[in-house]
Short mmCIF file of C-alpha atoms in Angstrom, two decimals:
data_model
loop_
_atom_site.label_atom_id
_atom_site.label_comp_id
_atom_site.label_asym_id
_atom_site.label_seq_id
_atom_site.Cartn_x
_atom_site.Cartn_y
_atom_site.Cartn_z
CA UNK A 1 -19.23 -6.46 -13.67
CA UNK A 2 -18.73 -2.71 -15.03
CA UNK A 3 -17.75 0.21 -13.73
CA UNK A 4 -18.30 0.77 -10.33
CA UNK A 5 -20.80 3.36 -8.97
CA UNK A 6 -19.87 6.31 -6.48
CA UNK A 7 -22.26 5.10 -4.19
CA UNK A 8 -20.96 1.44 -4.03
CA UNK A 9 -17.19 2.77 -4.13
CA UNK A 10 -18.07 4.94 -0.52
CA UNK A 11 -19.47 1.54 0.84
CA UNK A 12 -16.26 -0.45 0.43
CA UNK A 13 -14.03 2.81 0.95
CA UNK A 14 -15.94 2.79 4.96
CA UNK A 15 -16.14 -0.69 5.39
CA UNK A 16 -12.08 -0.44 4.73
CA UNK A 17 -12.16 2.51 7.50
CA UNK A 18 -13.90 0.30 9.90
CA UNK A 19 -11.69 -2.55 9.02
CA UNK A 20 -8.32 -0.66 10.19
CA UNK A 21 -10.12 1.20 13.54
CA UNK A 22 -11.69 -2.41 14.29
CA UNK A 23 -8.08 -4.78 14.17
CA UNK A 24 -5.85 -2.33 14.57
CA UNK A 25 -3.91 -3.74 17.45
CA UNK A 26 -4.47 -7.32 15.84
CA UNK A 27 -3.42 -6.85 12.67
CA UNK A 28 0.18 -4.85 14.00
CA UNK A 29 0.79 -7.99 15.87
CA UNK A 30 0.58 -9.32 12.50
CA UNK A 31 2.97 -7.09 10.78
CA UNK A 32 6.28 -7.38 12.81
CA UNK A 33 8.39 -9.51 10.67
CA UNK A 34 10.46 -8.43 7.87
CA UNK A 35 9.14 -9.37 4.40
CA UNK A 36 11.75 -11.64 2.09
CA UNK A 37 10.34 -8.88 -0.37
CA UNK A 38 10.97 -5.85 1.28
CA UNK A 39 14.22 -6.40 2.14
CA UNK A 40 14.97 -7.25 -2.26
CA UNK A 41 13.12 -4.31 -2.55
CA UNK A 42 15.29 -2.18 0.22
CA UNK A 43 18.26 -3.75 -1.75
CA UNK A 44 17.38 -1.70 -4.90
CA UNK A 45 17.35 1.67 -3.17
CA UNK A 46 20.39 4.33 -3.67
CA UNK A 47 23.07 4.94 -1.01
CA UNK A 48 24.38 7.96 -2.69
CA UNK A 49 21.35 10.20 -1.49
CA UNK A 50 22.08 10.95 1.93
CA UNK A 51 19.71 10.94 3.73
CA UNK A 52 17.17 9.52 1.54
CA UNK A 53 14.06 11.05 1.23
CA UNK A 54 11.50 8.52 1.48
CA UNK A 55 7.51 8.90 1.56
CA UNK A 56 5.53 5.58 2.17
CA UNK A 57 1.69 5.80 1.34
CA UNK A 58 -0.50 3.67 3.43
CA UNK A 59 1.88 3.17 6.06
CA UNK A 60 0.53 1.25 8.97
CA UNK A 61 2.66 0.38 11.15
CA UNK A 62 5.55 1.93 9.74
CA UNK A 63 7.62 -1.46 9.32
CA UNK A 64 9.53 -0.19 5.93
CA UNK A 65 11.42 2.17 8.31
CA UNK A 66 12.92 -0.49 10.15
CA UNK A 67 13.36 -2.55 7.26
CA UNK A 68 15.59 1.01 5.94
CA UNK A 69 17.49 0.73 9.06
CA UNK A 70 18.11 -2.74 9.03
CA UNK A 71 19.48 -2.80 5.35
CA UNK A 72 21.87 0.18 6.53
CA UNK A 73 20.45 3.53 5.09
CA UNK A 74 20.10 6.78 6.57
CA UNK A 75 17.04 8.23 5.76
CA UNK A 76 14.29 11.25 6.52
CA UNK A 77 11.03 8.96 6.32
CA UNK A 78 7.38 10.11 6.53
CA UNK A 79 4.78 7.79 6.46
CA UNK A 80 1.20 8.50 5.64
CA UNK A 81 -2.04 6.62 6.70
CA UNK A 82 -5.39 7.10 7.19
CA UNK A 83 -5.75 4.95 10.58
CA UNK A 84 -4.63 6.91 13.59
CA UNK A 85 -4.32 3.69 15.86
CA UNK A 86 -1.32 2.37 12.99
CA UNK A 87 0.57 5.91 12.96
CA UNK A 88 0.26 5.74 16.72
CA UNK A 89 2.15 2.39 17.13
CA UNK A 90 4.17 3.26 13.91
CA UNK A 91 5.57 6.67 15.86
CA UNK A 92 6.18 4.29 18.85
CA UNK A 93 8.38 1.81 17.09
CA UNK A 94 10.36 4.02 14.73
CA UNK A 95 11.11 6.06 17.50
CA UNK A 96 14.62 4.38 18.53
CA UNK A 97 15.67 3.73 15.03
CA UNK A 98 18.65 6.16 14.57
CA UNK A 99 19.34 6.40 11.49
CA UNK A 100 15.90 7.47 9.99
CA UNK A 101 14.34 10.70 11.11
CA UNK A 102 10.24 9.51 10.80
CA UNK A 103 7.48 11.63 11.24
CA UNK A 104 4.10 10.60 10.29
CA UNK A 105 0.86 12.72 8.81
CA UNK A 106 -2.49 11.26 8.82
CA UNK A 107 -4.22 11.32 5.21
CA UNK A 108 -7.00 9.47 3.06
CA UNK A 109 -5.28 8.56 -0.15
CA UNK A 110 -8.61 7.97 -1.62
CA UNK A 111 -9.74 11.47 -1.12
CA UNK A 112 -9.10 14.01 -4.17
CA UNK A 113 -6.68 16.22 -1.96
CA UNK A 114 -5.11 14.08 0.42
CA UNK A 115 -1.66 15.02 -0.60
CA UNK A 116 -2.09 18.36 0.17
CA UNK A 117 -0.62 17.45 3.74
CA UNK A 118 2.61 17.00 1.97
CA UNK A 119 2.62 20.47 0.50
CA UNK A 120 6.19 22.52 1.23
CA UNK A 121 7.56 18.88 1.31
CA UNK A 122 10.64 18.63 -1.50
CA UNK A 123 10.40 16.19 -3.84
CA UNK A 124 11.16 12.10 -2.32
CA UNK A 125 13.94 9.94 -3.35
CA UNK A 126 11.60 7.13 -3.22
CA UNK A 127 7.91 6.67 -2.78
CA UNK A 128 6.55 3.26 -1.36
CA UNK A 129 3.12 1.82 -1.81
CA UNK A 130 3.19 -1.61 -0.08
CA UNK A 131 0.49 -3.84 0.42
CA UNK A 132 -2.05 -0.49 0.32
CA UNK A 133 -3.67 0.33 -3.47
CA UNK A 134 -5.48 -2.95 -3.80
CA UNK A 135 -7.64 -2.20 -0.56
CA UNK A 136 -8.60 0.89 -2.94
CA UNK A 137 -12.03 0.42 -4.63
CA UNK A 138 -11.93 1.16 -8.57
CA UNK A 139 -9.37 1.00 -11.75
CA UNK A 140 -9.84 4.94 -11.96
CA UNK A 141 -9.56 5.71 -8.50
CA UNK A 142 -6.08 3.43 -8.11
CA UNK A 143 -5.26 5.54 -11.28
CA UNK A 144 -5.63 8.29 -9.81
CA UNK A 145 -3.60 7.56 -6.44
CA UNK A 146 -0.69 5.97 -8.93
CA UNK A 147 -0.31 9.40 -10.23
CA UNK A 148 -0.30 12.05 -7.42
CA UNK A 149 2.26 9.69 -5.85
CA UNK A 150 4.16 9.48 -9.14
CA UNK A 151 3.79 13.52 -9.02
CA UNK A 152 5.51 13.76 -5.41
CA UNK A 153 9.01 11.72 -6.99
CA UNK A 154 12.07 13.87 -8.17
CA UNK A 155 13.04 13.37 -11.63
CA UNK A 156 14.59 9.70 -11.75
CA UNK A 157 12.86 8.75 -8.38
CA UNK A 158 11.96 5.26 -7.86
CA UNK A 159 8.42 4.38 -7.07
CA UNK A 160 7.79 0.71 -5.62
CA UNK A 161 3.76 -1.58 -5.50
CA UNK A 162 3.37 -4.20 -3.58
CA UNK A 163 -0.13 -6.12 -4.51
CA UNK A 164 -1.52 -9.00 -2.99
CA UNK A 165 -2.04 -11.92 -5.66
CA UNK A 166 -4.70 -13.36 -3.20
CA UNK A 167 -6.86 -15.51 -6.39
CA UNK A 168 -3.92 -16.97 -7.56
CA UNK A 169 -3.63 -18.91 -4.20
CA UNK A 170 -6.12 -21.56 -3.91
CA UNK A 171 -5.71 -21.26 0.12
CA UNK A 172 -6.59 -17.57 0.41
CA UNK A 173 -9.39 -17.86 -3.01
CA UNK A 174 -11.28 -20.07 -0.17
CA UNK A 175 -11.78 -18.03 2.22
CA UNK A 176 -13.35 -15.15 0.58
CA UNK A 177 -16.87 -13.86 1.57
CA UNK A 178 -19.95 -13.81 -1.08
CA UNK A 179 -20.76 -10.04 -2.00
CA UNK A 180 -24.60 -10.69 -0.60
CA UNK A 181 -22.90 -10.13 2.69
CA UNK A 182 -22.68 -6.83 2.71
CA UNK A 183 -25.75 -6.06 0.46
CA UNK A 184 -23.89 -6.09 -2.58
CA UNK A 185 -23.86 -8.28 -5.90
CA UNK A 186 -21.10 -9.06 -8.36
CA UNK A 187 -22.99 -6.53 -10.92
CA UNK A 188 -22.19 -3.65 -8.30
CA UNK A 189 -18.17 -4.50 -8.38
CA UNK A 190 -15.50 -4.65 -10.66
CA UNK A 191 -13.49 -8.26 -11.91
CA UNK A 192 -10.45 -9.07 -9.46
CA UNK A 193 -12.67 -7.27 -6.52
CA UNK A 194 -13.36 -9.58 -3.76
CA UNK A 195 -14.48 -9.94 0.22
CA UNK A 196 -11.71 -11.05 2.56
CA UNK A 197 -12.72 -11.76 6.60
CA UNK A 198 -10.25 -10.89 8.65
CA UNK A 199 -10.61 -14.02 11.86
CA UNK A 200 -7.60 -13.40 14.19
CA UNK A 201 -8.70 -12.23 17.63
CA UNK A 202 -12.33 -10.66 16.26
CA UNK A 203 -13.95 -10.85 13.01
CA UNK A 204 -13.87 -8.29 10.29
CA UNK A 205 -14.28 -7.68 6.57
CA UNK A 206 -12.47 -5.78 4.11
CA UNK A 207 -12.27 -4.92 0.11
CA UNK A 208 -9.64 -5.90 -1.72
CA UNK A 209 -8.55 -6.10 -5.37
CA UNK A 210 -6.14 -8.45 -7.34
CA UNK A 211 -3.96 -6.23 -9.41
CA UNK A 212 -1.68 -8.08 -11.57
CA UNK A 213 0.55 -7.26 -14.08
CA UNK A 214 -0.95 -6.67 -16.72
CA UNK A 215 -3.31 -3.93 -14.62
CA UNK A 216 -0.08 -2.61 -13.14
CA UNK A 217 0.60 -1.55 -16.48
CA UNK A 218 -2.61 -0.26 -17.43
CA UNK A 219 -2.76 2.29 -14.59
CA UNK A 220 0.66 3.54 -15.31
CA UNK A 221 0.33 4.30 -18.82
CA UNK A 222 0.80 7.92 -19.59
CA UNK A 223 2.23 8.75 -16.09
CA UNK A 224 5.73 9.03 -16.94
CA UNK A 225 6.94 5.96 -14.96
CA UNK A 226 9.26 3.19 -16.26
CA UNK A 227 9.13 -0.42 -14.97
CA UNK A 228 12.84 -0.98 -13.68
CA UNK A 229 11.91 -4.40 -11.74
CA UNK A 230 8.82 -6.90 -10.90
CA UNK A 231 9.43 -9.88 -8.80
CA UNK A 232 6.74 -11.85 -6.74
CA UNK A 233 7.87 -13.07 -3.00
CA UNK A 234 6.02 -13.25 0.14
CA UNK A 235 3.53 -15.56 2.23
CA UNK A 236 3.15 -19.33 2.77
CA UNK A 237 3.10 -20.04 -1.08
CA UNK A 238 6.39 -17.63 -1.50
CA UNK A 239 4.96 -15.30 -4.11
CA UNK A 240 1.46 -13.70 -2.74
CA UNK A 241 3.27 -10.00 -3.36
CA UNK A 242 3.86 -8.66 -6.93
CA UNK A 243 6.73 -5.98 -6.11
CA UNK A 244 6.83 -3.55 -9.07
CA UNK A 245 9.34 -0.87 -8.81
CA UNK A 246 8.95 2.18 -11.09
CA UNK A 247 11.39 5.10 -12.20
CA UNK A 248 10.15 8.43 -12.81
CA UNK A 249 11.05 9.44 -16.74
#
């Protein structure tokens, strides 16, 4: 396992595009409860900015917003994603939440410009990245999306990860797919990378990358961002998430 070509980095980039279009309405059925790790998360955010300006990255269904309301802020939210199907059902259920003013924009973070649709935005409070930059294919590529969102914080913003430790559970380590599946070999991908089918309703596969600690750092060296917090929480085994929550220097 080296570095990973261009050409094998589109592959898993589309299959991930085909993933979200294929389950979309399965996999938001999925995501309607409130995260034990969201909410410590939500618990770490200012009051005094009011409203908060908060930008989540890879979306979906826009479920941090509610967890903002439920936890008491007032905020102006905008969530980006690349799957239209997610903003559309995230702009449905954010709707009647009163004290956050969402809006959502539709944007690749793996593409070189994507946060261009932010431009005449003012700096954010907070930026969130739940649950999003491990389904990105590459160390330099998740560099790179660590620090353009880094870039959109004000000075002493807080940035928060979540990253799903999926090989350090024995249950989900199982159920992963061989690379042969999709034409690939483990030459063409990079250690931590893996193959996980999706089975609920239809069956789909999608890329995915274990980014632990000790990678979290790696791809925030240099980028002006201090580690303020880690925790683990989440999923049957209690700690599937690693929560990492950054401030800008």
């Amino acid at each position: 396992m080296g570095e990973m070509s261009q050409a094998v980095q589109a592959q898993l980039l589309a299959l991930n595009r085909t993933f979200y279009s294929t389950v979309a309405r399965p996999f938001d059925r999925t995501r309607q409860g409130v995260q034990s790790g969201m909410v410590e998360l939500v618990e770490q955010l200012p009051h005094e900015s009011v409203p908060l300006r908060v930008l989540d990255a890879g979306c979906g269904n826009g479920r941090f917003a509610a967890v903002l309301a439920q936890q008491g802020h007032t905020a102006v939210y905008v969530g980006v994603d690349q799957a239209e199907q997610l903003l559309a059902m995230a702009a449905e259920q954010t709707a009647t939440l009163a004290p956050i003013e969402a809006r959502f924009v539709t944007a690749n973070l793996g593409e070189a410009d994507w946060s261009a649709v932010l431009a005449g935005e003012e700096p954010f409070d907070v930026v969130v990245c739940l649950a999003t930059l491990h389904h990105f294919p590459g160390h330099a590529l998740r560099r790179r999306i660590l620090r353009e969102l880094a870039g959109l914080l004000k000075h002493a913003g807080l940035l928060a990860l979540s990253t799903w430790q999926f090989l350090d559970s024995a249950r989900l380590a199982s159920k992963l797919v061989d690379w042969s599946v999709i034409g690939l070999s483990p030459d063409d991908v990079e250690a931590g990378d893996a193959l996980m089918p999706w089975k609920q309703g239809q069956y789909a596969l999608r890329y995915v990358h274990q980014i632990d600690a000790d990678e979290i750092q790696a791809l925030a060296t240099g980028l002006d961002l201090r580690i303020v917090d880690q925790f683990r929480a989440d999923g049957k085994e209690g700690n599937l998430n690693l929560y990492t929550l950054f401030e800008r220097k």
